Amino acid sequence: MRGMPVWRRLLRARLGRRCCPAALLLLAALCSAVGGVVVVFLLRGGFFSGRCTDEQSHRILARLCLDYRKGALTGDLCDDLCVAQKLIYKRCLYYDQGKKVIQADWRGRPVILKSKMEIFSSYQHLGFLEEMESQSIPEADLFLMVALEIKNALGLELPSNNTGPLWTRGRGPHWKAQLASMWSLLQQEEYIYFSVLQDFSKHVLRVIGSCGHFYAVEYLTAGHAWHNTLFSVEDAVGASFSGIKSKAKAITEIAISFLDMVNHFDNDFSHRLHLCDIKPENFAIRNDLTVVAIDVDMAFFEPKMRDILEQNCTGDEDCNFFDCFSKCDLRSRKCGAVRANNNLQVICDKIFRPWFSLNLRGSTVSFPLQLQLQKAVQDCAEPGYDDVALLHRTSLTSLSTLYQLLRASQMELQKSGSYSHHVH
């Protein structure tokens, strides 16, 4: 190792890190229990470390701006937050063990500021920044470092020259602060998910910008299990959707968007994306009624999903990872690496069942079609098969059937006049 540049020693260490990130991610996921408005949980150890107060939030942001003025960190939103006062604090949404979620106003637009640790210095530091001028680090090595962090977080192999919005070319006078800020963001799995996927998917939150270790995403109102339609259509679209027929139309479009999202996450990436914590609070809708996953802390691509599921077991109950299930092989006492259920099955169970129970829509959809939808949702949620391959084929049939029935519902609603306020 003697004579090896410090950044190459770091790369070698990252390449050799195979099990630890997966184990840490698993432990973090095991501590996740509930969600809210773009809220996720993290593992940092210890007991609850504070309350969600305005005073505490202002103190955290003041320290962020102090680090910015000292030149320790930077970002495209730092000037608006710390100098121009165009990014203005509104209220604290969530705080636990350092994880901070804040609602703010950015140039008249509501946004969410997030960081999984409140203090910049709490993140792992790039030690070689103290030993050398960062301007001398080869660009190819910087790209490789980013690609390795993406692999550790997502389990995906990305070309080192194709890191999307996580890395921008160009070096200026604040290069060290830029590199340190990027490194703090790369230690936040949710930020990586949103940044990598936002150019490829309309079903994830858009990252607006960052300042140091805090990043801003679009503000959307999360769903709630206690809401009679799970999502507040009026908040997303407007008061014109407050009537019974308009709500029925909105539910139909949202349900179709859920199916679009399932199909998209199953087929449009190099690996299937598994959602292991499906509930209304972890999704939101835009004003065009597109469904958006706002909490992806419990979302895993296939390689990471296999690592999580493949554990020791004495029965099937040991192979349940929140909404992602596997089967226990009693001979080897190991859980299968292949997930035994799927995203569609859980969405049918937790989202569609409340919507498509009888009489939910009143007279806006014909009774025979209501019966067909109820049966299709029931068959989708409880297919009654243990064979994974058969379950996959059955789910494809369920997806097609639900698409057909929901489009038939759209046609009935259109004939009845419910589509006079179409939002598309």
CSV table of C-alpha atoms in Angstrom, one decimal:
chain,number,residue,atom,x,y,z
A,1,MET,CA,0.0,0.0,0.0
A,2,ARG,CA,3.0,2.3,0.5
A,3,GLY,CA,3.2,4.9,-2.3
A,4,MET,CA,-0.4,4.3,-3.3
A,5,PRO,CA,-2.3,7.6,-3.6
A,6,VAL,CA,-4.7,8.2,-0.7
A,7,TRP,CA,-7.8,8.3,-3.0
A,8,ARG,CA,-6.8,5.0,-4.5
A,9,ARG,CA,-6.5,3.4,-1.0
A,10,LEU,CA,-10.0,4.7,-0.4
A,11,LEU,CA,-11.3,3.1,-3.6
A,12,ARG,CA,-9.6,-0.2,-2.7
A,13,ALA,CA,-11.4,-0.1,0.7
A,14,ARG,CA,-14.7,0.7,-0.9
A,15,LEU,CA,-14.3,-2.2,-3.4
A,16,GLY,CA,-13.6,-4.6,-0.5
A,17,ARG,CA,-16.6,-3.5,1.4
A,18,ARG,CA,-19.1,-6.2,0.5
A,19,CYS,CA,-21.2,-7.2,3.5
A,20,CYS,CA,-21.2,-4.2,5.9
A,21,PRO,CA,-23.4,-1.8,3.8
A,22,ALA,CA,-26.1,-4.5,3.3
A,23,ALA,CA,-26.0,-5.4,7.0
A,24,LEU,CA,-26.3,-1.7,8.0
A,25,LEU,CA,-29.1,-1.2,5.5
A,26,LEU,CA,-30.9,-4.2,6.9
A,27,LEU,CA,-30.6,-2.9,10.5
A,28,ALA,CA,-31.8,0.5,9.4
A,29,ALA,CA,-34.8,-1.0,7.7
A,30,LEU,CA,-35.6,-3.1,10.7
A,31,CYS,CA,-35.9,0.1,12.8
A,32,SER,CA,-38.4,1.6,10.3
A,33,ALA,CA,-42.0,1.4,11.6
A,34,VAL,CA,-44.2,4.2,10.2
A,35,GLY,CA,-44.1,6.9,7.6
A,36,GLY,CA,-45.6,10.3,7.0
A,37,VAL,CA,-45.1,13.3,4.7
A,38,VAL,CA,-41.9,12.2,2.9
A,39,VAL,CA,-40.7,10.8,6.2
A,40,VAL,CA,-38.3,7.9,6.5
A,41,PHE,CA,-36.5,6.4,9.5
A,42,LEU,CA,-32.8,5.6,10.1
A,43,LEU,CA,-30.6,3.8,12.5
A,44,ARG,CA,-28.2,5.7,14.5
A,45,GLY,CA,-28.4,4.0,17.9
A,46,GLY,CA,-29.6,5.4,21.2
A,47,PHE,CA,-32.9,6.7,22.3
A,48,PHE,CA,-35.0,9.5,20.9
A,49,SER,CA,-32.7,12.5,20.8
A,50,GLY,CA,-35.1,15.4,20.6
A,51,ARG,CA,-38.4,16.9,19.6
A,52,CYS,CA,-39.6,18.5,16.4
A,53,THR,CA,-39.5,22.2,17.5
A,54,ASP,CA,-39.1,25.4,15.6
A,55,GLU,CA,-36.3,26.5,18.0
A,56,GLN,CA,-34.3,23.3,17.3
A,57,SER,CA,-34.9,23.6,13.6
A,58,HIS,CA,-33.7,27.2,13.4
A,59,ARG,CA,-30.6,26.1,15.4
A,60,ILE,CA,-29.8,23.3,12.9
A,61,LEU,CA,-30.3,25.6,9.9
A,62,ALA,CA,-28.2,28.3,11.5
A,63,ARG,CA,-25.3,25.8,12.0
A,64,LEU,CA,-25.7,24.7,8.4
A,65,CYS,CA,-25.3,28.3,7.2
A,66,LEU,CA,-22.4,28.8,9.5
A,67,ASP,CA,-20.6,25.9,7.9
A,68,TYR,CA,-21.5,27.3,4.5
A,69,ARG,CA,-20.0,30.7,5.4
A,70,LYS,CA,-16.8,29.0,6.7
A,71,GLY,CA,-16.5,27.2,3.4
A,72,ALA,CA,-16.9,23.7,4.8
A,73,LEU,CA,-19.9,22.9,2.6
A,74,THR,CA,-21.8,24.2,-0.4
A,75,GLY,CA,-24.7,23.5,-2.7
A,76,ASP,CA,-27.0,25.2,-5.2
A,77,LEU,CA,-29.5,26.1,-2.5
A,78,CYS,CA,-27.0,27.5,0.1
A,79,ASP,CA,-27.1,31.1,-1.1
A,80,ASP,CA,-31.0,31.1,-1.2
A,81,LEU,CA,-31.1,29.7,2.4
A,82,CYS,CA,-28.2,31.5,4.0
A,83,VAL,CA,-27.8,34.8,2.1
A,84,ALA,CA,-30.8,35.8,-0.1
A,85,GLN,CA,-33.4,34.4,2.3
A,86,LYS,CA,-35.4,32.9,-0.6
A,87,LEU,CA,-35.5,29.5,1.1
A,88,ILE,CA,-37.5,30.2,4.2
A,89,TYR,CA,-38.3,27.8,7.1
A,90,LYS,CA,-42.0,27.0,7.7
A,91,ARG,CA,-42.3,24.2,10.1
A,92,CYS,CA,-40.7,21.0,11.4
A,93,LEU,CA,-42.4,17.8,10.1
A,94,TYR,CA,-40.3,15.1,11.7
A,95,TYR,CA,-37.2,14.7,14.0
A,96,ASP,CA,-35.8,11.5,15.4
A,97,GLN,CA,-32.3,10.6,16.4
A,98,GLY,CA,-30.8,13.2,14.1
A,99,LYS,CA,-33.1,12.7,11.1
A,100,LYS,CA,-34.7,16.0,10.2
A,101,VAL,CA,-37.6,16.7,7.8
A,102,ILE,CA,-38.5,20.3,7.4
A,103,GLN,CA,-41.2,22.1,5.3
A,104,ALA,CA,-39.9,25.3,3.7
A,105,ASP,CA,-40.9,27.9,1.1
A,106,TRP,CA,-38.5,28.3,-1.8
A,107,ARG,CA,-39.2,31.2,-4.1
A,108,GLY,CA,-42.9,30.9,-3.3
A,109,ARG,CA,-43.0,27.1,-3.8
A,110,PRO,CA,-43.4,24.6,-0.9
A,111,VAL,CA,-40.5,22.2,-0.6
A,112,ILE,CA,-39.2,19.6,1.9
A,113,LEU,CA,-35.7,19.8,3.3
A,114,LYS,CA,-34.3,16.5,4.5
A,115,SER,CA,-31.2,15.0,6.1
A,116,LYS,CA,-30.7,11.8,8.0
A,117,MET,CA,-28.2,13.5,10.4
A,118,GLU,CA,-28.6,17.1,11.6
A,119,ILE,CA,-24.9,18.0,11.7
A,120,PHE,CA,-22.6,18.0,8.7
A,121,SER,CA,-19.6,16.7,10.7
A,122,SER,CA,-21.6,13.6,11.7
A,123,TYR,CA,-21.2,12.2,8.2
A,124,GLN,CA,-18.1,10.1,7.3
A,125,HIS,CA,-15.4,12.4,6.1
A,126,LEU,CA,-13.2,12.0,3.1
A,127,GLY,CA,-9.9,11.9,4.9
A,128,PHE,CA,-7.7,12.5,1.9
A,129,LEU,CA,-9.1,16.0,1.5
A,130,GLU,CA,-6.9,17.0,4.4
A,131,GLU,CA,-3.8,15.4,2.8
A,132,MET,CA,-3.9,16.8,-0.6
A,133,GLU,CA,-5.4,19.3,-3.0
A,134,SER,CA,-8.6,17.8,-4.3
A,135,GLN,CA,-8.0,19.5,-7.7
A,136,SER,CA,-5.3,16.8,-8.3
A,137,ILE,CA,-7.8,13.8,-8.0
A,138,PRO,CA,-8.3,12.3,-11.4
A,139,GLU,CA,-11.9,12.7,-12.7
A,140,ALA,CA,-12.2,9.0,-13.5
A,141,ASP,CA,-11.4,8.1,-9.8
A,142,LEU,CA,-14.1,10.6,-8.6
A,143,PHE,CA,-16.6,9.0,-11.0
A,144,LEU,CA,-15.6,5.5,-9.7
A,145,MET,CA,-16.1,6.6,-6.1
A,146,VAL,CA,-19.6,7.8,-6.8
A,147,ALA,CA,-20.5,4.6,-8.7
A,148,LEU,CA,-19.3,2.5,-5.8
A,149,GLU,CA,-21.4,4.4,-3.3
A,150,ILE,CA,-24.4,3.8,-5.6
A,151,LYS,CA,-23.6,0.1,-5.8
A,152,ASN,CA,-23.3,-0.1,-2.0
A,153,ALA,CA,-26.6,1.7,-1.4
A,154,LEU,CA,-28.8,0.3,-4.2
A,155,GLY,CA,-27.0,-3.0,-5.2
A,156,LEU,CA,-26.8,-1.7,-8.7
A,157,GLU,CA,-23.8,-1.7,-11.1
A,158,LEU,CA,-23.6,1.7,-12.8
A,159,PRO,CA,-20.9,2.7,-15.3
A,160,SER,CA,-18.5,5.0,-13.5
A,161,ASN,CA,-19.0,7.7,-16.2
A,162,ASN,CA,-22.8,7.5,-15.9
A,163,THR,CA,-23.7,8.7,-12.4
A,164,GLY,CA,-26.5,11.0,-13.4
A,165,PRO,CA,-27.3,14.1,-11.3
A,166,LEU,CA,-25.2,12.8,-8.4
A,167,TRP,CA,-22.1,14.2,-9.9
A,168,THR,CA,-21.5,17.3,-12.0
A,169,ARG,CA,-18.3,18.2,-13.9
A,170,GLY,CA,-16.3,21.3,-13.4
A,171,ARG,CA,-13.9,22.4,-10.7
A,172,GLY,CA,-13.9,25.8,-9.1
A,173,PRO,CA,-12.6,27.6,-6.0
A,174,HIS,CA,-14.9,25.7,-3.6
A,175,TRP,CA,-14.0,22.3,-4.9
A,176,LYS,CA,-13.2,20.8,-1.5
A,177,ALA,CA,-16.6,21.9,-0.1
A,178,GLN,CA,-18.4,20.6,-3.2
A,179,LEU,CA,-16.7,17.2,-2.8
A,180,ALA,CA,-17.4,17.0,0.9
A,181,SER,CA,-21.0,18.0,0.4
A,182,MET,CA,-21.5,15.4,-2.3
A,183,TRP,CA,-20.0,12.7,0.0
A,184,SER,CA,-22.4,13.6,2.8
A,185,LEU,CA,-25.4,13.2,0.3
A,186,LEU,CA,-24.1,9.9,-1.0
A,187,GLN,CA,-24.3,8.5,2.5
A,188,GLN,CA,-28.1,8.9,2.4
A,189,GLU,CA,-29.7,6.0,0.5
A,190,GLU,CA,-33.0,7.8,-0.1
A,191,TYR,CA,-31.2,10.8,-1.7
A,192,ILE,CA,-29.4,8.3,-4.0
A,193,TYR,CA,-32.7,6.6,-5.0
A,194,PHE,CA,-34.5,9.9,-5.8
A,195,SER,CA,-31.5,11.3,-7.7
A,196,VAL,CA,-30.8,8.2,-9.8
A,197,LEU,CA,-34.4,7.5,-10.6
A,198,GLN,CA,-35.9,11.0,-11.1
A,199,ASP,CA,-34.7,11.1,-14.8
A,200,PHE,CA,-36.3,7.7,-15.5
A,201,SER,CA,-39.4,7.6,-13.4
A,202,LYS,CA,-42.4,9.9,-12.9
A,203,HIS,CA,-43.3,7.9,-9.8
A,204,VAL,CA,-40.5,9.2,-7.5
A,205,LEU,CA,-40.0,12.5,-5.8
A,206,ARG,CA,-38.0,15.1,-7.7
A,207,VAL,CA,-34.8,16.4,-6.1
A,208,ILE,CA,-34.8,20.2,-6.3
A,209,GLY,CA,-31.3,21.0,-4.9
A,210,SER,CA,-29.1,20.8,-1.9
A,211,CYS,CA,-27.1,22.7,0.7
A,212,GLY,CA,-24.4,20.6,2.3
A,213,HIS,CA,-26.0,17.5,3.8
A,214,PHE,CA,-29.6,18.8,3.4
A,215,TYR,CA,-31.4,18.2,0.1
A,216,ALA,CA,-34.7,19.5,-1.0
A,217,VAL,CA,-37.5,17.6,-2.7
A,218,GLU,CA,-40.9,18.6,-4.1
A,219,TYR,CA,-43.7,18.9,-1.5
A,220,LEU,CA,-46.6,16.6,-1.9
A,221,THR,CA,-49.3,15.7,0.6
A,222,ALA,CA,-49.0,12.1,1.7
A,223,GLY,CA,-51.9,9.7,1.9
A,224,HIS,CA,-53.5,8.6,5.1
A,225,ALA,CA,-55.2,5.4,6.1
A,226,TRP,CA,-57.9,7.3,8.0
A,227,HIS,CA,-58.9,9.4,4.9
A,228,ASN,CA,-62.1,8.0,3.3
A,229,THR,CA,-60.4,8.0,-0.1
A,230,LEU,CA,-56.8,7.4,1.3
A,231,PHE,CA,-55.6,10.5,-0.6
A,232,SER,CA,-56.9,14.0,-0.4
A,233,VAL,CA,-57.9,14.6,-4.0
A,234,GLU,CA,-59.0,18.2,-3.2
A,235,ASP,CA,-55.5,19.1,-1.9
A,236,ALA,CA,-53.9,17.7,-5.1
A,237,VAL,CA,-56.3,18.8,-7.7
A,238,GLY,CA,-58.7,21.3,-6.3
A,239,ALA,CA,-62.2,21.7,-4.9
A,240,SER,CA,-63.8,20.8,-8.2
A,241,PHE,CA,-63.1,17.2,-7.3
A,242,SER,CA,-65.1,17.2,-4.0
A,243,GLY,CA,-68.3,15.6,-5.5
A,244,ILE,CA,-69.0,11.9,-5.3
A,245,LYS,CA,-68.7,11.3,-9.0
A,246,SER,CA,-65.5,13.4,-9.3
A,247,LYS,CA,-64.0,11.4,-6.4
A,248,ALA,CA,-65.0,8.1,-8.1
A,249,LYS,CA,-63.3,9.4,-11.3
A,250,ALA,CA,-60.2,10.4,-9.3
A,251,ILE,CA,-59.9,7.1,-7.5
A,252,THR,CA,-60.1,5.3,-10.8
A,253,GLU,CA,-57.3,7.4,-12.3
A,254,ILE,CA,-55.1,7.0,-9.1
A,255,ALA,CA,-55.7,3.2,-9.2
A,256,ILE,CA,-54.6,3.1,-12.8
A,257,SER,CA,-51.5,5.1,-11.9
A,258,PHE,CA,-50.7,2.6,-9.2
A,259,LEU,CA,-50.9,-0.2,-11.8
A,260,ASP,CA,-48.6,1.9,-14.1
A,261,MET,CA,-46.1,2.3,-11.2
A,262,VAL,CA,-46.2,-1.5,-10.5
A,263,ASN,CA,-45.6,-2.3,-14.1
A,264,HIS,CA,-42.8,0.4,-14.3
A,265,PHE,CA,-41.0,-0.8,-11.2
A,266,ASP,CA,-41.2,-4.5,-12.3
A,267,ASN,CA,-40.0,-4.0,-15.9
A,268,ASP,CA,-38.4,-0.7,-16.7
A,269,PHE,CA,-35.1,-1.0,-14.7
A,270,SER,CA,-32.2,-3.4,-15.0
A,271,HIS,CA,-33.6,-5.1,-11.9
A,272,ARG,CA,-37.0,-5.2,-10.3
A,273,LEU,CA,-37.7,-2.6,-7.6
A,274,HIS,CA,-39.4,-4.1,-4.6
A,275,LEU,CA,-41.5,-2.0,-2.2
A,276,CYS,CA,-41.4,-3.5,1.3
A,277,ASP,CA,-43.4,-0.9,3.2
A,278,ILE,CA,-46.6,-0.3,1.2
A,279,LYS,CA,-49.2,2.0,2.9
A,280,PRO,CA,-51.0,5.2,2.0
A,281,GLU,CA,-48.6,7.3,4.0
A,282,ASN,CA,-45.7,6.3,1.8
A,283,PHE,CA,-47.3,7.6,-1.4
A,284,ALA,CA,-48.7,10.9,-2.7
A,285,ILE,CA,-50.4,12.1,-5.8
A,286,ARG,CA,-49.5,15.0,-8.0
A,287,ASN,CA,-52.1,17.4,-9.5
A,288,ASP,CA,-52.4,15.1,-12.6
A,289,LEU,CA,-53.2,12.2,-10.2
A,290,THR,CA,-49.9,10.5,-10.8
A,291,VAL,CA,-48.9,8.2,-7.9
A,292,VAL,CA,-45.5,9.1,-6.4
A,293,ALA,CA,-43.4,7.0,-4.0
A,294,ILE,CA,-42.3,9.5,-1.4
A,295,ASP,CA,-40.7,7.1,1.1
A,296,VAL,CA,-38.2,4.7,-0.5
A,297,ASP,CA,-36.2,3.8,2.6
A,298,MET,CA,-37.8,0.3,2.3
A,299,ALA,CA,-37.4,0.0,-1.4
A,300,PHE,CA,-34.8,-2.5,-2.8
A,301,PHE,CA,-33.7,-3.5,-6.2
A,302,GLU,CA,-33.5,-7.3,-6.8
A,303,PRO,CA,-29.8,-7.8,-5.8
A,304,LYS,CA,-30.3,-6.1,-2.4
A,305,MET,CA,-33.6,-7.8,-1.9
A,306,ARG,CA,-32.0,-11.2,-2.3
A,307,ASP,CA,-29.4,-10.3,0.3
A,308,ILE,CA,-32.0,-9.2,2.8
A,309,LEU,CA,-34.3,-12.2,2.3
A,310,GLU,CA,-31.7,-14.9,2.4
A,311,GLN,CA,-31.5,-15.4,6.1
A,312,ASN,CA,-31.5,-18.4,8.5
A,313,CYS,CA,-34.9,-19.6,9.4
A,314,THR,CA,-37.0,-22.3,11.3
A,315,GLY,CA,-40.3,-21.4,9.6
A,316,ASP,CA,-41.8,-19.1,7.0
A,317,GLU,CA,-42.5,-16.5,9.6
A,318,ASP,CA,-38.8,-15.9,9.9
A,319,CYS,CA,-38.7,-15.0,6.2
A,320,ASN,CA,-41.1,-12.0,6.5
A,321,PHE,CA,-39.4,-8.7,5.9
A,322,PHE,CA,-42.3,-6.2,6.4
A,323,ASP,CA,-44.3,-6.5,3.1
A,324,CYS,CA,-41.7,-8.6,1.4
A,325,PHE,CA,-42.0,-12.4,2.1
A,326,SER,CA,-39.9,-15.4,1.3
A,327,LYS,CA,-40.3,-19.1,2.0
A,328,CYS,CA,-38.2,-21.1,4.5
A,329,ASP,CA,-36.4,-24.2,3.2
A,330,LEU,CA,-36.6,-26.5,6.3
A,331,ARG,CA,-33.8,-28.7,4.9
A,332,SER,CA,-31.2,-26.0,4.6
A,333,ARG,CA,-32.9,-23.8,7.2
A,334,LYS,CA,-32.5,-20.8,4.9
A,335,CYS,CA,-35.0,-18.4,3.6
A,336,GLY,CA,-35.3,-18.3,-0.2
A,337,ALA,CA,-33.6,-15.4,-1.9
A,338,VAL,CA,-36.6,-14.9,-4.2
A,339,ARG,CA,-39.5,-12.9,-2.9
A,340,ALA,CA,-42.7,-15.0,-2.6
A,341,ASN,CA,-45.1,-12.1,-3.0
A,342,ASN,CA,-45.0,-9.0,-5.1
A,343,ASN,CA,-45.8,-5.3,-5.2
A,344,LEU,CA,-49.1,-5.7,-6.9
A,345,GLN,CA,-50.3,-8.2,-4.4
A,346,VAL,CA,-49.6,-5.9,-1.5
A,347,ILE,CA,-51.1,-2.8,-3.2
A,348,CYS,CA,-54.3,-4.8,-4.0
A,349,ASP,CA,-54.5,-5.8,-0.3
A,350,LYS,CA,-53.6,-2.4,1.4
A,351,ILE,CA,-54.7,0.2,-1.2
A,352,PHE,CA,-57.3,-1.3,-3.5
A,353,ARG,CA,-59.4,-3.2,-1.0
A,354,PRO,CA,-60.7,-0.1,0.8
A,355,TRP,CA,-61.5,1.5,-2.5
A,356,PHE,CA,-63.3,-1.3,-4.3
A,357,SER,CA,-65.5,-2.7,-1.6
A,358,LEU,CA,-69.1,-2.7,-2.5
A,359,ASN,CA,-71.1,0.6,-2.2
A,360,LEU,CA,-67.9,2.7,-2.1
A,361,ARG,CA,-68.9,4.4,-5.3
A,362,GLY,CA,-72.6,4.5,-4.8
A,363,SER,CA,-74.4,4.6,-8.2
A,364,THR,CA,-71.5,6.1,-10.2
A,365,VAL,CA,-70.3,2.6,-11.4
A,366,SER,CA,-72.7,-0.1,-12.3
A,367,PHE,CA,-73.3,-2.9,-9.7
A,368,PRO,CA,-72.0,-5.7,-12.0
A,369,LEU,CA,-68.8,-3.8,-12.6
A,370,GLN,CA,-68.4,-3.1,-8.9
A,371,LEU,CA,-68.7,-6.9,-8.3
A,372,GLN,CA,-66.1,-7.7,-10.9
A,373,LEU,CA,-63.7,-5.1,-9.4
A,374,GLN,CA,-64.1,-6.5,-5.9
A,375,LYS,CA,-63.5,-10.0,-7.1
A,376,ALA,CA,-60.4,-9.0,-9.1
A,377,VAL,CA,-58.9,-7.2,-6.2
A,378,GLN,CA,-59.6,-10.1,-3.9
A,379,ASP,CA,-58.0,-12.6,-6.3
A,380,CYS,CA,-55.0,-10.2,-6.7
A,381,ALA,CA,-54.5,-9.8,-2.9
A,382,GLU,CA,-55.0,-13.5,-2.1
A,383,PRO,CA,-54.0,-15.6,-5.1
A,384,GLY,CA,-53.9,-18.8,-3.1
A,385,TYR,CA,-50.7,-20.1,-4.6
A,386,ASP,CA,-47.4,-20.9,-2.9
A,387,ASP,CA,-45.5,-21.5,-6.1
A,388,VAL,CA,-43.5,-18.4,-7.0
A,389,ALA,CA,-43.5,-18.9,-10.7
A,390,LEU,CA,-47.3,-19.6,-10.7
A,391,LEU,CA,-47.8,-16.5,-8.6
A,392,HIS,CA,-45.9,-14.4,-11.1
A,393,ARG,CA,-48.1,-15.6,-14.0
A,394,THR,CA,-51.3,-15.0,-11.9
A,395,SER,CA,-50.1,-11.5,-11.1
A,396,LEU,CA,-49.7,-10.7,-14.7
A,397,THR,CA,-53.3,-11.8,-15.3
A,398,SER,CA,-54.5,-9.8,-12.3
A,399,LEU,CA,-52.7,-6.7,-13.7
A,400,SER,CA,-54.3,-7.1,-17.1
A,401,THR,CA,-57.8,-7.7,-15.6
A,402,LEU,CA,-57.5,-4.7,-13.3
A,403,TYR,CA,-56.5,-2.5,-16.1
A,404,GLN,CA,-59.5,-3.6,-18.2
A,405,LEU,CA,-62.0,-3.2,-15.4
A,406,LEU,CA,-60.7,0.2,-14.4
A,407,ARG,CA,-60.8,1.5,-18.0
A,408,ALA,CA,-64.3,0.1,-18.2
A,409,SER,CA,-65.1,2.2,-15.1
A,410,GLN,CA,-63.6,5.2,-16.8
A,411,MET,CA,-66.0,4.7,-19.7
A,412,GLU,CA,-69.0,4.4,-17.5
A,413,LEU,CA,-68.1,7.5,-15.5
A,414,GLN,CA,-67.5,9.4,-18.7
A,415,LYS,CA,-70.9,8.5,-20.0
A,416,SER,CA,-72.5,9.6,-16.8
A,417,GLY,CA,-70.7,13.0,-17.1
A,418,SER,CA,-68.2,12.6,-14.3
A,419,TYR,CA,-65.3,13.3,-16.6
A,420,SER,CA,-66.3,16.9,-17.3
A,421,HIS,CA,-63.4,18.2,-15.2
A,422,HIS,CA,-60.7,15.9,-16.7
A,423,VAL,CA,-57.3,17.0,-15.4
A,424,HIS,CA,-55.0,15.6,-18.1
